[in-house]
CSV table of C-alpha atoms and ligand atoms in Angstrom, one decimal:
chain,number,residue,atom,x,y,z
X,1,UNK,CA,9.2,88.6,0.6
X,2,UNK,CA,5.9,90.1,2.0
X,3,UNK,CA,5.6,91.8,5.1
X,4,UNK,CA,1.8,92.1,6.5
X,5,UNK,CA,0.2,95.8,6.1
X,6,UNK,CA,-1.5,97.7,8.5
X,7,UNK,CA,-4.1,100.6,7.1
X,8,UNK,CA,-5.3,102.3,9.9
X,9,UNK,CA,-6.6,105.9,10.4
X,10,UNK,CA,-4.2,108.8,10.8
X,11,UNK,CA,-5.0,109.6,14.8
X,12,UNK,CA,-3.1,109.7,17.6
X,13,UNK,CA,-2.9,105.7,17.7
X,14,UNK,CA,-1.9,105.9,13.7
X,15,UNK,CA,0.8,108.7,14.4
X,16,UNK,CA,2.2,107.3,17.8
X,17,UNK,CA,2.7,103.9,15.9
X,18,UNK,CA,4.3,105.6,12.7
X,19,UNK,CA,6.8,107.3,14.8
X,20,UNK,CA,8.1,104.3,16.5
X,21,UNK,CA,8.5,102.7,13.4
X,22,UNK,CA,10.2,105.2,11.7
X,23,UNK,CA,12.7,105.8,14.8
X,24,UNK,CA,13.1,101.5,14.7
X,25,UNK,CA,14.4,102.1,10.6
X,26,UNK,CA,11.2,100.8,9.1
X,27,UNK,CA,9.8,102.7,6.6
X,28,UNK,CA,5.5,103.5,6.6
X,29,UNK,CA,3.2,105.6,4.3
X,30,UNK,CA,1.7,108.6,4.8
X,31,UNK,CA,-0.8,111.7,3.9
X,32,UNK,CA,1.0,115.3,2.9
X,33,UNK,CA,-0.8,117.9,1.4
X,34,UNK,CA,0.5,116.6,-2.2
X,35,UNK,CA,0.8,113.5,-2.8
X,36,UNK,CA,1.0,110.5,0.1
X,37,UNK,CA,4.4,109.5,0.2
X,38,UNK,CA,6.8,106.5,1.8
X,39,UNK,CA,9.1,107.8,4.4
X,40,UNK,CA,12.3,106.6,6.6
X,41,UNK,CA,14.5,108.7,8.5
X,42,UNK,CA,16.7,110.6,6.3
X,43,UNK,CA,20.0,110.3,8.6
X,44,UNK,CA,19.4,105.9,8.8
X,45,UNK,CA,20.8,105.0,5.4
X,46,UNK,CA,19.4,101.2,5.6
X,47,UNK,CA,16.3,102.5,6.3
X,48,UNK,CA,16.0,104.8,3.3
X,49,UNK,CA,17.4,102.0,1.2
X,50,UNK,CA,14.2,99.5,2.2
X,51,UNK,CA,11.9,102.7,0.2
X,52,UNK,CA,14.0,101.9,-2.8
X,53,UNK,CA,13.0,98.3,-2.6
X,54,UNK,CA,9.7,99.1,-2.0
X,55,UNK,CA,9.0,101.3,-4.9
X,56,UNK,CA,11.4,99.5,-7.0
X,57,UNK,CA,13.1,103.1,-7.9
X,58,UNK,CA,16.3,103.0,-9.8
X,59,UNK,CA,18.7,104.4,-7.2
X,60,UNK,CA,20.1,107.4,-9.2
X,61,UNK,CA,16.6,109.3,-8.5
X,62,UNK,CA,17.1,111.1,-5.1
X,63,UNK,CA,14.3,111.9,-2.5
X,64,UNK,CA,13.4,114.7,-0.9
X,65,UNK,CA,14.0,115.5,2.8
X,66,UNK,CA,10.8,116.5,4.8
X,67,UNK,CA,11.1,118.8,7.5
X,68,UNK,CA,8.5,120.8,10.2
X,69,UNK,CA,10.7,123.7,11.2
X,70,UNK,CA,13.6,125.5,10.5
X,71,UNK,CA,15.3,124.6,13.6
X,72,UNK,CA,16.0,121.3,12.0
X,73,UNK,CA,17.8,122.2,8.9
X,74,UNK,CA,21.0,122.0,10.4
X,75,UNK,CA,22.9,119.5,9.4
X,76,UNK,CA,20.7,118.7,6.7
X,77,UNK,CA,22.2,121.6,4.1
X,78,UNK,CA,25.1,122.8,4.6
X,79,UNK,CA,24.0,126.6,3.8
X,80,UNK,CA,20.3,127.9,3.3
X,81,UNK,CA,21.1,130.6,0.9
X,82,UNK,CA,19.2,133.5,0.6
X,83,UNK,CA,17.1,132.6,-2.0
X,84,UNK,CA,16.2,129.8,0.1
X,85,UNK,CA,15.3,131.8,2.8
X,86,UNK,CA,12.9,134.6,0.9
X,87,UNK,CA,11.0,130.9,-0.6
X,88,UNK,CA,10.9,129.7,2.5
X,89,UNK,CA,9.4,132.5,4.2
X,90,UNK,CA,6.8,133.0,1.5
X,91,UNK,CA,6.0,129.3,0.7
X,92,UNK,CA,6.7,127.0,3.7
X,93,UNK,CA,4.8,124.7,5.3
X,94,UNK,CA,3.8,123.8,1.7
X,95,UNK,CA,3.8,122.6,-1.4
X,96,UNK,CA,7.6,123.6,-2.6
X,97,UNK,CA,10.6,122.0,-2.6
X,98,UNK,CA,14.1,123.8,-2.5
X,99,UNK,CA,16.9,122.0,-3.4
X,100,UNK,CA,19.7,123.0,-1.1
X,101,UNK,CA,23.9,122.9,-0.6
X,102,UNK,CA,23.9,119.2,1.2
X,103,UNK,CA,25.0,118.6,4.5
X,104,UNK,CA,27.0,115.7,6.1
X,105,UNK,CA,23.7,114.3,8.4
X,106,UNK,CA,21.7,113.2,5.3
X,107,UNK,CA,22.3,109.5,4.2
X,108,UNK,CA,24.3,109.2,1.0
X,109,UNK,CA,21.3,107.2,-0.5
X,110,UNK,CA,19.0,110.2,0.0
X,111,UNK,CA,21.1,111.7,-2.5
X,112,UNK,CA,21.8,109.5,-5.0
X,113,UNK,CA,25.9,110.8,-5.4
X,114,UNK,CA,24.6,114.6,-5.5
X,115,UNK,CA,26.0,117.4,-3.4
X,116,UNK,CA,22.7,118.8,-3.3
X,117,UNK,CA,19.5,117.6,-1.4
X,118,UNK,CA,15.9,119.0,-2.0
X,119,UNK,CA,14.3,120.2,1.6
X,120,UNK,CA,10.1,120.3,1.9
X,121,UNK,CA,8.5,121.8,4.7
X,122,UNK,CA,4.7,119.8,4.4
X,123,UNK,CA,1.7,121.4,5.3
X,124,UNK,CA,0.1,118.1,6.2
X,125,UNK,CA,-1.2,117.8,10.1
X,126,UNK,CA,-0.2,113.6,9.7
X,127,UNK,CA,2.5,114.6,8.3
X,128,UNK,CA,3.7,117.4,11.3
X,129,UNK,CA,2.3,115.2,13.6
X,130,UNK,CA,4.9,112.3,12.8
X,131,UNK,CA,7.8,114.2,11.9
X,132,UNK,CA,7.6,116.3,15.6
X,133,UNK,CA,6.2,112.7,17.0
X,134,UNK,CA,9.6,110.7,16.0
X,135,UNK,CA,11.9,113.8,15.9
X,136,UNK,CA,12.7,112.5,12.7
X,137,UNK,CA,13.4,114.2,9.4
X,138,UNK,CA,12.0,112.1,6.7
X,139,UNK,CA,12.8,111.6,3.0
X,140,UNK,CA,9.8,110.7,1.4
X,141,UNK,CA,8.9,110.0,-2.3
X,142,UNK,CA,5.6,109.3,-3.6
X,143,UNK,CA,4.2,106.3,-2.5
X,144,UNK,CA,3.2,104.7,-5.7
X,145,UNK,CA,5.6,101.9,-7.8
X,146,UNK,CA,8.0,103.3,-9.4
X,147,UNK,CA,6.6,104.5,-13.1
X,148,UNK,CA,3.0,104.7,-11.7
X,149,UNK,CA,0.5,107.2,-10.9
X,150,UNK,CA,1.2,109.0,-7.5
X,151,UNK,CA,-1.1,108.0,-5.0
X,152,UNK,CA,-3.6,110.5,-3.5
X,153,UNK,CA,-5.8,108.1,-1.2
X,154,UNK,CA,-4.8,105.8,1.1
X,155,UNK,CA,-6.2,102.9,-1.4
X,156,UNK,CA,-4.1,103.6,-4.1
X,157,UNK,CA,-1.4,103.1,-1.7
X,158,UNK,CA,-2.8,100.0,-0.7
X,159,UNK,CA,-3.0,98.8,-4.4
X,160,UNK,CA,0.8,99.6,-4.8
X,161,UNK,CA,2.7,98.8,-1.6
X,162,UNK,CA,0.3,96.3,0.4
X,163,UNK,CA,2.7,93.5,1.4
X,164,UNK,CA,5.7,96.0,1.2
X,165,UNK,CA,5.5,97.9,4.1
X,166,UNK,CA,4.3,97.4,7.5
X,167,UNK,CA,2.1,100.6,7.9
X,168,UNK,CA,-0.4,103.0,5.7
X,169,UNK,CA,-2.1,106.2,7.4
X,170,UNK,CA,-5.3,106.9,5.8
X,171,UNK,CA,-5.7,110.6,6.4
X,172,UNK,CA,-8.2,111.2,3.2
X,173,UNK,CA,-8.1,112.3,0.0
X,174,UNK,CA,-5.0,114.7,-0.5
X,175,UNK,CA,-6.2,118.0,-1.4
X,176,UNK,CA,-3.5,119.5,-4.0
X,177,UNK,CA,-3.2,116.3,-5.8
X,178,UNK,CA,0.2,116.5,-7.7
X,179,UNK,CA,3.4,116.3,-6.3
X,180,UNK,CA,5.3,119.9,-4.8
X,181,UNK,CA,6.9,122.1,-7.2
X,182,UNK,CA,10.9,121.8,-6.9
X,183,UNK,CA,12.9,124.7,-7.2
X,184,UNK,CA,16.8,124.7,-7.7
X,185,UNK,CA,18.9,127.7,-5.6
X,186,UNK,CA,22.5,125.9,-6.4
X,187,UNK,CA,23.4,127.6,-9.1
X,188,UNK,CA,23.4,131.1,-11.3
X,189,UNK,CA,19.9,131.3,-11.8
X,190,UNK,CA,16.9,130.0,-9.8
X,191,UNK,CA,15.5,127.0,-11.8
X,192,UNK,CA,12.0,125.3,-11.7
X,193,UNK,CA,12.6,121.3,-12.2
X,194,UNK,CA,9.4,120.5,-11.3
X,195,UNK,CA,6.4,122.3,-11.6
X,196,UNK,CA,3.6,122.3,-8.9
X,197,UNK,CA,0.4,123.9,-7.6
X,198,UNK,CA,3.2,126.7,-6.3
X,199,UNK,CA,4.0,128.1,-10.2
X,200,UNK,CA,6.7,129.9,-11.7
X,201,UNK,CA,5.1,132.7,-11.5
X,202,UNK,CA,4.6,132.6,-7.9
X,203,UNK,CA,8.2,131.8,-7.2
X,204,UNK,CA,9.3,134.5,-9.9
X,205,UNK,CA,7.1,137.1,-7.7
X,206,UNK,CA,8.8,135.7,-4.6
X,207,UNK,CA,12.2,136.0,-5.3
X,208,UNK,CA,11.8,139.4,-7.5
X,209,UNK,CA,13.6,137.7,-10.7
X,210,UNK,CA,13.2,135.5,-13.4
X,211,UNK,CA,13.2,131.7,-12.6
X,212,UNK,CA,14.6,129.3,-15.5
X,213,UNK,CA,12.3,126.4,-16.8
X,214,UNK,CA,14.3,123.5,-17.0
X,215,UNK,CA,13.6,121.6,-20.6
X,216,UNK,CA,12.6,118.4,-19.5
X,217,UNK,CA,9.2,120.2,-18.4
X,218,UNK,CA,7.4,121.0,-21.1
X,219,UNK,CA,9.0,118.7,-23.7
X,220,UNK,CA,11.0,115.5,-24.0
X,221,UNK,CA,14.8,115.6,-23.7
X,222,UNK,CA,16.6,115.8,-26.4
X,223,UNK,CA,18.4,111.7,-26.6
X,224,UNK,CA,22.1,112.3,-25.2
X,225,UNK,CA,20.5,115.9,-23.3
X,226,UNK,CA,21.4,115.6,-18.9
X,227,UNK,CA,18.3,115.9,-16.7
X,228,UNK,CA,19.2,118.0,-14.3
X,229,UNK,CA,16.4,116.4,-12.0
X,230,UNK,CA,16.9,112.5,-12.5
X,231,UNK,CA,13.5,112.0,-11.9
X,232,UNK,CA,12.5,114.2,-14.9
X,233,UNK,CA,14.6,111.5,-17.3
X,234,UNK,CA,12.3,108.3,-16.4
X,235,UNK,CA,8.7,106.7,-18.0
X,236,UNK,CA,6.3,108.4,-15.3
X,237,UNK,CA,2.8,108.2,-14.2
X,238,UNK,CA,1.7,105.9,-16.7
X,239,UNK,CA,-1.3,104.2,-16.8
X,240,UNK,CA,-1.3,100.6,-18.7
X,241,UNK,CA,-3.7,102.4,-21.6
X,242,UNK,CA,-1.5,103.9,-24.9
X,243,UNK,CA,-2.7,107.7,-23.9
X,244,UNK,CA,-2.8,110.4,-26.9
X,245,UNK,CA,-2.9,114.2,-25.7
X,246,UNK,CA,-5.6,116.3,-28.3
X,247,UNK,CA,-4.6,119.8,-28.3
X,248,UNK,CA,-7.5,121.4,-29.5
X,249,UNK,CA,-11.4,122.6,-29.3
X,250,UNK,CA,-14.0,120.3,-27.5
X,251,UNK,CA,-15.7,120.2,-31.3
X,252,UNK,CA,-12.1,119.0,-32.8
X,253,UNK,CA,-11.2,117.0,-30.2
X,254,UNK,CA,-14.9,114.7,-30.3
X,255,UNK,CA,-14.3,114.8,-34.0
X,256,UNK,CA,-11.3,112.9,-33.8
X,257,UNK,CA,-12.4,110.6,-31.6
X,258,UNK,CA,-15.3,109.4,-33.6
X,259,UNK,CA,-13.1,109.4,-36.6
X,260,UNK,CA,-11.4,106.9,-34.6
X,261,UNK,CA,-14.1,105.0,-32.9
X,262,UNK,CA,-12.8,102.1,-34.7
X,263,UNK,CA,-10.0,101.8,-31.9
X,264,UNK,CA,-13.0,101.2,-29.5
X,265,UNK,CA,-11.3,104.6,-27.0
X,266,UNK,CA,-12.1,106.1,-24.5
X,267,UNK,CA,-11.6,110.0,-23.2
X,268,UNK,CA,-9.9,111.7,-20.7
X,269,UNK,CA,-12.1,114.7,-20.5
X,270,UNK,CA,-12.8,117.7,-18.5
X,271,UNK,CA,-15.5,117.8,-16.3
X,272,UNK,CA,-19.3,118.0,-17.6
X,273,UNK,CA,-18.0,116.4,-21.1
X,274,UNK,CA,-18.3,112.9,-20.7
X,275,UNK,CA,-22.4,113.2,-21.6
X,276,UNK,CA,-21.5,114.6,-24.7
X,277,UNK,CA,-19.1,112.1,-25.8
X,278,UNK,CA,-21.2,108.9,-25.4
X,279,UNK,CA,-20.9,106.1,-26.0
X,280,UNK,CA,-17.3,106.4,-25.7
X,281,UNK,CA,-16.4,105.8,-21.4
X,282,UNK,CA,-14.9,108.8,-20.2
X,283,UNK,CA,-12.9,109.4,-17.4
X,284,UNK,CA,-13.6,113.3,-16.3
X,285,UNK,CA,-10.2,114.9,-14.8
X,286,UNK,CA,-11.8,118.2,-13.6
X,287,UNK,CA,-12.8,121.5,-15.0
X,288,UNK,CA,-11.2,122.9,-18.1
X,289,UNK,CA,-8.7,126.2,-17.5
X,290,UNK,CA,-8.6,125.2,-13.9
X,291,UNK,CA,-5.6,123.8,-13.4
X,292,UNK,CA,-5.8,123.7,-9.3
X,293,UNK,CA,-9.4,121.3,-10.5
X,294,UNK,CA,-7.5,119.0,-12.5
X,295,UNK,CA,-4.3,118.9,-10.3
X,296,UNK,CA,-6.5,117.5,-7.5
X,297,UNK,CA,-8.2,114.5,-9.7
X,298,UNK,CA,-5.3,113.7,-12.4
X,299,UNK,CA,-3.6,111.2,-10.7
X,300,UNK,CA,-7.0,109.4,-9.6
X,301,UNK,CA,-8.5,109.5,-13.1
X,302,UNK,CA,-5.3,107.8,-14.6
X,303,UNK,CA,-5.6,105.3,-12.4
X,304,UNK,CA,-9.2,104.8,-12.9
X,305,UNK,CA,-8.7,104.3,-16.5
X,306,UNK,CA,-6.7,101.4,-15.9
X,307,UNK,CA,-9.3,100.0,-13.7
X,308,UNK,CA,-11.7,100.4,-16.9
X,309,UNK,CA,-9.4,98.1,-18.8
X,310,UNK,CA,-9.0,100.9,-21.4
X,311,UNK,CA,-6.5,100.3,-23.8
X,312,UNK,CA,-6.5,103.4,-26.1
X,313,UNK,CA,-7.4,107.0,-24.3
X,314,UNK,CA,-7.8,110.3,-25.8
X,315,UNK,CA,-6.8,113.0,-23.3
X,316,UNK,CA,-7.8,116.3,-23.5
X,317,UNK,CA,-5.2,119.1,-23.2
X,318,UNK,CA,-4.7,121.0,-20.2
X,319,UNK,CA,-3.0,125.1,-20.4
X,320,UNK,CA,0.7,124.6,-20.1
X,321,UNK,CA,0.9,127.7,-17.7
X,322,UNK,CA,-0.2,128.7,-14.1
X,323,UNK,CA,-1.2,125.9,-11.9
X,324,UNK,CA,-1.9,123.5,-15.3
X,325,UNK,CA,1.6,123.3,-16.2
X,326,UNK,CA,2.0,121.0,-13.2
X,327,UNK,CA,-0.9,118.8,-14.9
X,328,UNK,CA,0.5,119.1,-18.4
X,329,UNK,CA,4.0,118.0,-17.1
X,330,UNK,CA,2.4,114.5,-15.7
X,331,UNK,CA,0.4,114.2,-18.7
X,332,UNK,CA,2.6,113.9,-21.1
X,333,UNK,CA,4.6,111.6,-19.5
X,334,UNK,CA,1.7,109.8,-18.7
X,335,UNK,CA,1.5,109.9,-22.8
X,336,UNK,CA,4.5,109.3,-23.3
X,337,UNK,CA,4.7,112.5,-25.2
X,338,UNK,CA,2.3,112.0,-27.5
X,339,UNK,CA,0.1,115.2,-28.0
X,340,UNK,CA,-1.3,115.9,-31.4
X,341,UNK,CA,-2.2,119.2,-32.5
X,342,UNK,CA,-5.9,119.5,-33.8
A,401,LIG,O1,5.1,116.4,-3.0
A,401,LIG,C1,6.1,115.7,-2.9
A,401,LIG,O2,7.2,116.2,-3.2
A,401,LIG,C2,6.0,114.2,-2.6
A,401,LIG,C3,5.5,114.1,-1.2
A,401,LIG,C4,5.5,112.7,-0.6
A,401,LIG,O3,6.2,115.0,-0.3
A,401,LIG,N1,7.3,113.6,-2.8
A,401,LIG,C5,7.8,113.4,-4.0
A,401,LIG,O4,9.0,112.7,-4.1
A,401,LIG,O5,7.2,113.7,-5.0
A,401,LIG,P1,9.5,112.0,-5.4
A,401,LIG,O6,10.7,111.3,-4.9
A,401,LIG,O7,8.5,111.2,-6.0
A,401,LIG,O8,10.0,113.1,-6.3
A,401,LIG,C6,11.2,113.8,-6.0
A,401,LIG,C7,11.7,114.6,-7.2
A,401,LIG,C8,12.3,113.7,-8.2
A,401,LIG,O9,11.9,114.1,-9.5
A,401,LIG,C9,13.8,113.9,-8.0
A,401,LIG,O10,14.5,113.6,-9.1
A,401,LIG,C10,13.8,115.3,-7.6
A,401,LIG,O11,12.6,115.6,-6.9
A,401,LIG,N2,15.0,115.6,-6.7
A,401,LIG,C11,15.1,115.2,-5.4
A,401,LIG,N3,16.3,115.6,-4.9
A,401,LIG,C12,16.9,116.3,-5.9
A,401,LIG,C13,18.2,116.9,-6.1
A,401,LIG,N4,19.1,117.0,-5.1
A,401,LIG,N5,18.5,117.5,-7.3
A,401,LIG,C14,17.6,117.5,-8.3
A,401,LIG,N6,16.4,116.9,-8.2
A,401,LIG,C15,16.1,116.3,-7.1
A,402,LIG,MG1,7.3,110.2,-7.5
């Protein structure tokens, strides 16, 4: 079935006619400060099941529940532990996401059969503007099909979800570029599932302890090993084009390629090197050691390689610390863990 799409500008007209979908059940995309993302209220089960549909996500990944002040999180968690508190206070409205005790106002398919559910307070104006608009709290994934590239213009959610949903706010480019970072306070230990422009290190500071890295970050999982994020365990962010990750020098990494110009490839390169690797087409994903750069541009420049028609891509290697492990994390998905050391 297709339903027609509306893309209209995030003003007051855009917001007023979000809200009043949301509080009818539909579901509508949106701007945050990450990623944009596809939201229904988080207490209207039906509603929440129509985003599965739409992004065709298996239904063991749950979503994450978007707030715009504390005031609303009961009911939605069922305890805001400490832990939670001192993040909030230092990272909220934001990019981070705590996951929380659940509590009995959130729709079952939020949560996928978890007792948990991860709480976001966005930075976003649309995004502020619509949640205190419909009085809603909203789960919201990303807003791309499921397995690719999250969307960070209102086109690329055209591209993926026109004829799926009745609305799309175009508020602009989004300005951190990859989705929050999601933080665990359920158990023992603090642990990082997902990293994010807010890093380890800043949550680590926050908290005044160590914060556990949760395997399926840096590296595949181990066959038979539980991802403790479901959304961790699934093909992710991929482009049509078989990416390789080159862990090396500029000098090693243009070495290879020519050595493999056979392939006919192109790069996935850091800013100011496509020049210097003609005549293969390049795709620059923003400067190298800033990972805050390529965060903003990643997403954009995989897509953009499909839109090239590139079948075989080279990607240079981003730091695997700071703000970069949040790039490195999508990357290699996006490579399907393929990264060869130079
Ligand atoms: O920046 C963002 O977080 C964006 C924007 C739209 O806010 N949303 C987003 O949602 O990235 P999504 O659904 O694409 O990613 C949610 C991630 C998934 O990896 C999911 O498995 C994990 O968070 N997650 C959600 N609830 C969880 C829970 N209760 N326990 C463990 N992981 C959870
Ligand atoms: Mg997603």
């Amino acid at each position: 079935m297709s339903i027609e799409t509306l893309l209209c500008p995030a003003d007051e007209a855009g917001v007023a006619r979000a809200a009043a979908l949301l509080r009818q059940g539909e579901i509508i995309a949106l701007p945050t400060e990450t990623v944009y993302g596809i939201a229904a209220d988080a207490r209207n089960g039906s509603a929440v099941k129509k985003i599965f549909a739409a992004k065709g996500r298996p239904q063991d990944n749950p979503l994450i529940v978007h707030i715009d002040d504390i005031n609303m999180l009961p009911g939605l968690v069922s305890e805001f532990p400490e832990r939670a508190q001192l993040l909030a206070a230092a990272f909220w409205p934001g990019p981070l996401t705590i996951i929380m005790p659940r509590g009995p106002e959130v729709a079952d398919e939020c949560c996928a059969g978890l007792d948990t559910v991860g709480i976001r307070m966005p930075s976003h104006p649309v995004v502020r503007q619509v949640i205190e608009a419909s009085g809603c709290a909203f789960a919201a994934p990303s807003a791309n099909l499921s397995g690719k590239p999250s969307p960070t213009t209102a086109q690329d959610v055209w591209t993926d979800m026109q004829g799926r949903l009745p609305l799309i706010l175009d508020g602009g480019p989004c300005a951190v570029g990859v989705e929050s970072t999601v933080v665990s306070v359920v158990g023992e230990k603090p642990v990082l599932f997902r990293p994010g422009y807010i890093t380890l290190e800043d949550l680590e500071r926050a908290l005044g302890e160590e914060v556990e890295l949760s395997p399926a970050i840096l590296e595949k999982l181990a066959e038979g090993e539980v991802a403790r994020s479901p959304g961790m365990k699934y093909k992710h962010y991929a482009p049509k084009a078989d990416i390789t990750i080159l862990d090396g020098t500029f000098e090693q990494f243009k070495a290879y390629v020519e050595a493999h110009a056979g392939q006919d490839p192109a790069c996935l390169c850091f800013t100011g090197e496509g020049a210097k690797l003609a005549p293969f087409p390049c795709v620059e994903y923003g400067r190298e050691g800033d990972g805050a750069d390529q965060s903003k541009h990643i997403f954009r420049s995989l897509r953009a390689l499909d839109e090239q028609g590139d079948r075989v891509v080279y990607a240079r290697c981003p730091r695997k610390d700071g703000v970069s492990m949040a790039v490195y994390n999508r990357l290699i998905r996006a490579a399907a863990f393929r990264v060869v050391a130079l």
